Amino acid sequence: MPSQPRILIIEDDRKMSEALGSGLEGAGYHIETASSGEEGFYIVHTLRPDLLLLDLTLPHRNGLEILRQLRQDRIDLRVLILTSHNTVEDRVEGLNTGADDYLGKPFSFPELLARIDALLRRMLPASEPGPLRIGDLTLDLRTQAVERNGLPLELTQREFDLLLYLVQNRGRIVSREMLAHDVWRETSRFTPINNVIDVQIARLRRKIDDPFPVKLLQTVRGLGFCLREP
Amino acid sequence: MKLLKPANLRSRLTLWYVSVLALLLIVYATIVFAFQYAALTRQMLHDEIQDVVTVEGLLYFDSNGQLQLRQDYFSRPQSHLLLDRYMEVRDPSGNILYRSSTLQGMSLDGPIRNGEGDRSFNERVVRLENGNHAFIISHIHGMDGHVLLIRLGYSLVPLRDRMLQFLLLLVIAIPLALVLAAMAGQAIARRALRPIHTLTEHATHISASNLHDRLDVRNPDDELGRMALAFNHLLGRLDAAFQQLRRFTADAAHELRAPLASIRTVGEVAVGQGTEAGLRKAIEDILEETSRLNETVDSLFLLSRVEAAEAPGQFEIFPLRPLVEEVTSLLSVMMEDAEVKVTYAFETDQPVQADRNLLRLALVNVMHNAWKFSPHRSTIQVRSVVLADMVQLSIQDEGPGIPKEEQEHVFNRFYTRSNPPNGRQKGTGLGLSIAKLVVERCGGRIAFDSSLTSGTCCVIQLPPLRQDRVVQ
């Protein structure tokens, strides 16, 4: 795999395509864009990207048809579907047709980044187990012990899961949707869960940040939360 | 068989009518025919017996010992069915003593049978040598020391001709009657179906735009009147549903317009000012508004999904308690944060039957609502009882309560109550409508207890298990 993974975006909404492109370039990917299935096909065959972001509602040929064709041609390519058709049935159909992942529009950009990373990382060996560390904060996965600056911190199970998820995504922004889905395991998004997340984050912050001068857990307004060393 | 299945009701009715009539006529004609034949045959037998008695008195031996019949016998007029009379007289050894001229030398039946004419008349149908049939009787008569066997009969040709005529008449008359009946049937059916035709005409002109139109009901007690009434009821429900839909669409558009307006204003103002910090803040505001918009759209989708679900298929049986505890545990951080205590009183462990995921969603919304209006350091009481076969779950908070006039509106879509305390965030206004829809889909009811003077009590009633659904 080259040092800079190549991503092809097939999306007919120009604004969306541009925004995705510039966002992903900023995250260190090489980007190609296509606005129709035919154009996308050509790029897939000539440039061999590592990952395809595929919109389903395209002019002329439906995204699923393109995906089917790619899978018939046995092209080794990760495919992430981006679409506003977001019912369970749509998801199942997309995944059955051969997509590796499925993200409903409107999605949060941090979530898209996380999914892309996960898809491209799948090819690499998993990182070795051991205490996770960020700044002076350490998490022991086996004993579920958390320490900061040598001081043990008492966390509830939910707080530990939340912190673990933030640590695993350290340096990256984590949206509320991602937390609801990956930490709370809620299948549908609805109002109350956002309140729950906000309160839970506030409590976690009280435990891991408030007693210490360096704040690790940051709120990024409009996007979500981020755990990083300032 | 296509011929026998006419497309319109009128022709079908006529066809049925004619078929039944044809069947009846044929059965009737057969019975009459058989009866007539039997009656005529009996009459013939009767005449023949009389004839035999008459003939006995008219027979005599002439001077040559030849048996003769006095000729004046023939002058008696007969029924026109009894034209050709055949007569033959034999002695016991079978020799023919007399044979009527009508037989033209043919024998009337063969040799003498054992005991023929002795006790009965042996009435029977025989075939003559010329192919005609005759109905004859036999009788033994003693005269002047001789024993005579008299055979007397009539040709069946006139009778059979007459019956054939009768049959012919029927064959012509029945179809004619049926054709007339069919015409009459068509006319009657057309007349009977005319009001339906009118109804159809009228109904065709009713569309979504004039659903408030109603059909005329001439006589509400007859079948057509009842049909028109049923139709009008249907129109009424459709009309209400359409109006609700229209209102809902308008509400939804309005609800989407509000965040759009704030996004637009925030963006325009920020671009106008053009400061780095201002732009950043504007984008953050816009993202937050977008996420609210997103919640509204998700909730709308959820509503339409629950609404569209017909016979709820994925019903399962489960105890209520773990579900309630799961919901409170999800919301527990918020409760703890506001120092709101949740107490339980499960007075029944009767399981309920519902779509668990949806019911969970409904409970989350109801509990969240209770939390929203709970003052700091208060209690929410959750209680379950069995009441009149229904499992009843009540969630009571110590909040300000809902004013009487608001109570019927709180389940309406996009209805948000006057500001919740503690500056808690306003919701999408769809949570309780989702809860209501879900509970009703599960066959239950949801309402606020209006008898309370303080606090709010949301009561959810779920139906008992249905036997036919328990079988898995």
Short mmCIF file of N, CA, C and O in Angstrom, two decimals, chain A residues 115-168:
data_model
loop_
_atom_site.label_atom_id
_atom_site.label_comp_id
_atom_site.label_asym_id
_atom_site.label_seq_id
_atom_site.Cartn_x
_atom_site.Cartn_y
_atom_site.Cartn_z
N ARG A 115 -14.73 5.97 10.13
CA ARG A 115 -15.09 4.77 9.36
C ARG A 115 -14.05 4.49 8.28
O ARG A 115 -13.70 3.34 8.03
N ILE A 116 -13.60 5.58 7.62
CA ILE A 116 -12.60 5.39 6.56
C ILE A 116 -11.32 4.80 7.17
O ILE A 116 -10.75 3.83 6.65
N ASP A 117 -10.88 5.37 8.30
CA ASP A 117 -9.68 4.85 8.97
C ASP A 117 -9.86 3.39 9.30
O ASP A 117 -8.97 2.57 9.06
N ALA A 118 -11.04 3.06 9.83
CA ALA A 118 -11.28 1.68 10.23
C ALA A 118 -11.22 0.75 9.02
O ALA A 118 -10.62 -0.32 9.07
N LEU A 119 -11.82 1.20 7.91
CA LEU A 119 -11.83 0.35 6.71
C LEU A 119 -10.42 0.13 6.17
O LEU A 119 -10.06 -0.97 5.76
N LEU A 120 -9.61 1.20 6.17
CA LEU A 120 -8.26 1.06 5.62
C LEU A 120 -7.34 0.35 6.60
O LEU A 120 -6.38 -0.29 6.21
N ARG A 121 -7.67 0.45 7.89
CA ARG A 121 -6.82 -0.18 8.89
C ARG A 121 -7.05 -1.69 8.94
O ARG A 121 -6.22 -2.44 9.39
N ARG A 122 -8.24 -2.07 8.46
CA ARG A 122 -8.58 -3.49 8.54
C ARG A 122 -7.49 -4.37 7.93
O ARG A 122 -7.35 -5.52 8.27
N MET A 123 -6.75 -3.79 6.98
CA MET A 123 -5.73 -4.59 6.31
C MET A 123 -4.48 -4.73 7.17
O MET A 123 -3.66 -5.59 6.92
N LEU A 124 -4.31 -3.88 8.18
CA LEU A 124 -3.11 -3.92 9.01
C LEU A 124 -3.34 -4.79 10.24
O LEU A 124 -4.48 -4.96 10.67
N PRO A 125 -2.26 -5.34 10.83
CA PRO A 125 -2.44 -6.12 12.06
C PRO A 125 -2.92 -5.24 13.20
O PRO A 125 -2.60 -4.05 13.26
N ALA A 126 -3.73 -5.83 14.09
CA ALA A 126 -4.24 -5.06 15.23
C ALA A 126 -3.09 -4.67 16.15
O ALA A 126 -2.08 -5.37 16.25
N SER A 127 -3.25 -3.53 16.82
CA SER A 127 -2.18 -3.06 17.69
C SER A 127 -2.06 -3.97 18.91
O SER A 127 -3.03 -4.57 19.37
N GLU A 128 -0.86 -4.05 19.43
CA GLU A 128 -0.60 -5.00 20.53
C GLU A 128 -1.29 -4.53 21.81
O GLU A 128 -1.44 -3.33 22.04
N PRO A 129 -1.78 -5.47 22.64
CA PRO A 129 -2.44 -5.09 23.87
C PRO A 129 -1.44 -4.54 24.88
O PRO A 129 -0.24 -4.81 24.80
N GLY A 130 -1.95 -3.79 25.80
CA GLY A 130 -1.08 -3.17 26.80
C GLY A 130 -1.76 -1.92 27.28
O GLY A 130 -2.80 -1.56 26.73
N PRO A 131 -1.23 -1.27 28.29
CA PRO A 131 -1.89 -0.08 28.80
C PRO A 131 -1.92 1.00 27.72
O PRO A 131 -0.95 1.20 27.00
N LEU A 132 -3.08 1.65 27.57
CA LEU A 132 -3.20 2.77 26.63
C LEU A 132 -2.79 4.03 27.37
O LEU A 132 -3.03 4.18 28.56
N ARG A 133 -2.16 4.93 26.63
CA ARG A 133 -1.59 6.09 27.29
C ARG A 133 -1.88 7.34 26.48
O ARG A 133 -1.77 7.32 25.25
N ILE A 134 -2.33 8.38 27.14
CA ILE A 134 -2.39 9.68 26.47
C ILE A 134 -1.98 10.73 27.49
O ILE A 134 -2.63 10.88 28.54
N GLY A 135 -0.88 11.40 27.23
CA GLY A 135 -0.32 12.32 28.22
C GLY A 135 0.00 11.55 29.49
O GLY A 135 0.61 10.48 29.44
N ASP A 136 -0.49 12.06 30.61
CA ASP A 136 -0.24 11.35 31.87
C ASP A 136 -1.43 10.47 32.27
O ASP A 136 -1.53 10.02 33.40
N LEU A 137 -2.32 10.22 31.32
CA LEU A 137 -3.49 9.37 31.59
C LEU A 137 -3.23 7.96 31.05
O LEU A 137 -2.84 7.81 29.89
N THR A 138 -3.40 6.94 31.89
CA THR A 138 -3.23 5.57 31.40
C THR A 138 -4.47 4.74 31.69
O THR A 138 -5.12 4.91 32.71
N LEU A 139 -4.76 3.83 30.73
CA LEU A 139 -5.88 2.91 30.89
C LEU A 139 -5.35 1.50 30.78
O LEU A 139 -4.68 1.16 29.79
N ASP A 140 -5.63 0.67 31.76
CA ASP A 140 -5.27 -0.74 31.65
C ASP A 140 -6.51 -1.51 31.23
O ASP A 140 -7.51 -1.54 31.93
N LEU A 141 -6.42 -2.11 30.00
CA LEU A 141 -7.63 -2.76 29.46
C LEU A 141 -8.03 -3.98 30.25
O LEU A 141 -9.21 -4.31 30.36
N ARG A 142 -7.01 -4.69 30.82
CA ARG A 142 -7.35 -5.94 31.52
C ARG A 142 -7.99 -5.67 32.87
O ARG A 142 -9.00 -6.25 33.23
N THR A 143 -7.39 -4.78 33.63
CA THR A 143 -7.92 -4.53 34.97
C THR A 143 -8.93 -3.41 35.00
O THR A 143 -9.58 -3.15 36.01
N GLN A 144 -9.07 -2.70 33.84
CA GLN A 144 -9.96 -1.54 33.75
C GLN A 144 -9.58 -0.47 34.76
O GLN A 144 -10.42 0.28 35.23
N ALA A 145 -8.29 -0.42 35.08
CA ALA A 145 -7.82 0.60 36.01
C ALA A 145 -7.42 1.85 35.23
O ALA A 145 -6.84 1.76 34.16
N VAL A 146 -7.78 3.01 35.74
CA VAL A 146 -7.43 4.28 35.09
C VAL A 146 -6.64 5.11 36.08
O VAL A 146 -7.01 5.23 37.25
N GLU A 147 -5.54 5.64 35.60
CA GLU A 147 -4.70 6.49 36.46
C GLU A 147 -4.39 7.78 35.73
O GLU A 147 -4.27 7.79 34.51
N ARG A 148 -4.28 8.85 36.48
CA ARG A 148 -3.76 10.06 35.87
C ARG A 148 -2.70 10.64 36.80
O ARG A 148 -2.97 10.85 37.98
N ASN A 149 -1.53 10.86 36.23
CA ASN A 149 -0.44 11.41 36.99
C ASN A 149 -0.17 10.56 38.24
O ASN A 149 0.13 11.07 39.31
N GLY A 150 -0.37 9.23 38.08
CA GLY A 150 -0.10 8.32 39.19
C GLY A 150 -1.25 8.17 40.16
O GLY A 150 -1.25 7.29 41.01
N LEU A 151 -2.31 9.02 40.01
CA LEU A 151 -3.45 8.93 40.93
C LEU A 151 -4.52 8.01 40.34
O LEU A 151 -4.93 8.21 39.19
N PRO A 152 -4.96 6.97 41.06
CA PRO A 152 -6.04 6.13 40.53
C PRO A 152 -7.36 6.89 40.48
O PRO A 152 -7.66 7.68 41.38
N LEU A 153 -8.12 6.67 39.38
CA LEU A 153 -9.42 7.35 39.23
C LEU A 153 -10.53 6.30 39.27
O LEU A 153 -10.42 5.25 38.64
N GLU A 154 -11.57 6.60 40.02
CA GLU A 154 -12.72 5.69 40.11
C GLU A 154 -13.71 6.01 38.99
O GLU A 154 -14.31 7.08 38.98
N LEU A 155 -13.88 5.09 38.06
CA LEU A 155 -14.84 5.33 36.97
C LEU A 155 -15.92 4.25 36.97
O LEU A 155 -15.64 3.10 37.30
N THR A 156 -17.12 4.65 36.60
CA THR A 156 -18.16 3.63 36.42
C THR A 156 -17.89 2.91 35.10
O THR A 156 -17.06 3.35 34.29
N GLN A 157 -18.63 1.81 34.87
CA GLN A 157 -18.42 1.03 33.64
C GLN A 157 -18.67 1.91 32.40
O GLN A 157 -17.87 1.92 31.47
N ARG A 158 -19.78 2.64 32.42
CA ARG A 158 -20.10 3.48 31.27
C ARG A 158 -19.03 4.53 31.04
O ARG A 158 -18.62 4.78 29.91
N GLU A 159 -18.52 5.13 32.16
CA GLU A 159 -17.47 6.14 32.03
C GLU A 159 -16.20 5.53 31.47
O GLU A 159 -15.53 6.13 30.63
N PHE A 160 -15.92 4.29 31.91
CA PHE A 160 -14.72 3.63 31.38
C PHE A 160 -14.87 3.38 29.88
O PHE A 160 -13.96 3.65 29.10
N ASP A 161 -16.03 2.84 29.48
CA ASP A 161 -16.27 2.57 28.05
C ASP A 161 -16.13 3.84 27.22
O ASP A 161 -15.52 3.84 26.14
N LEU A 162 -16.70 4.92 27.77
CA LEU A 162 -16.65 6.20 27.07
C LEU A 162 -15.21 6.68 26.93
O LEU A 162 -14.77 7.07 25.83
N LEU A 163 -14.46 6.59 28.01
CA LEU A 163 -13.06 7.04 27.99
C LEU A 163 -12.25 6.19 27.03
O LEU A 163 -11.43 6.70 26.25
N LEU A 164 -12.50 4.86 27.09
CA LEU A 164 -11.77 3.96 26.21
C LEU A 164 -11.99 4.33 24.75
O LEU A 164 -11.06 4.39 23.95
N TYR A 165 -13.26 4.61 24.42
CA TYR A 165 -13.58 4.95 23.04
C TYR A 165 -12.86 6.24 22.63
O TYR A 165 -12.31 6.35 21.53
N LEU A 166 -12.85 7.21 23.57
CA LEU A 166 -12.18 8.48 23.28
C LEU A 166 -10.67 8.27 23.13
O LEU A 166 -10.03 8.87 22.26
N VAL A 167 -10.12 7.40 23.96
CA VAL A 167 -8.67 7.15 23.88
C VAL A 167 -8.34 6.45 22.57
O VAL A 167 -7.36 6.77 21.90
N GLN A 168 -9.19 5.47 22.20
CA GLN A 168 -8.94 4.77 20.94
C GLN A 168 -9.00 5.72 19.75
O GLN A 168 -8.36 5.48 18.73
#
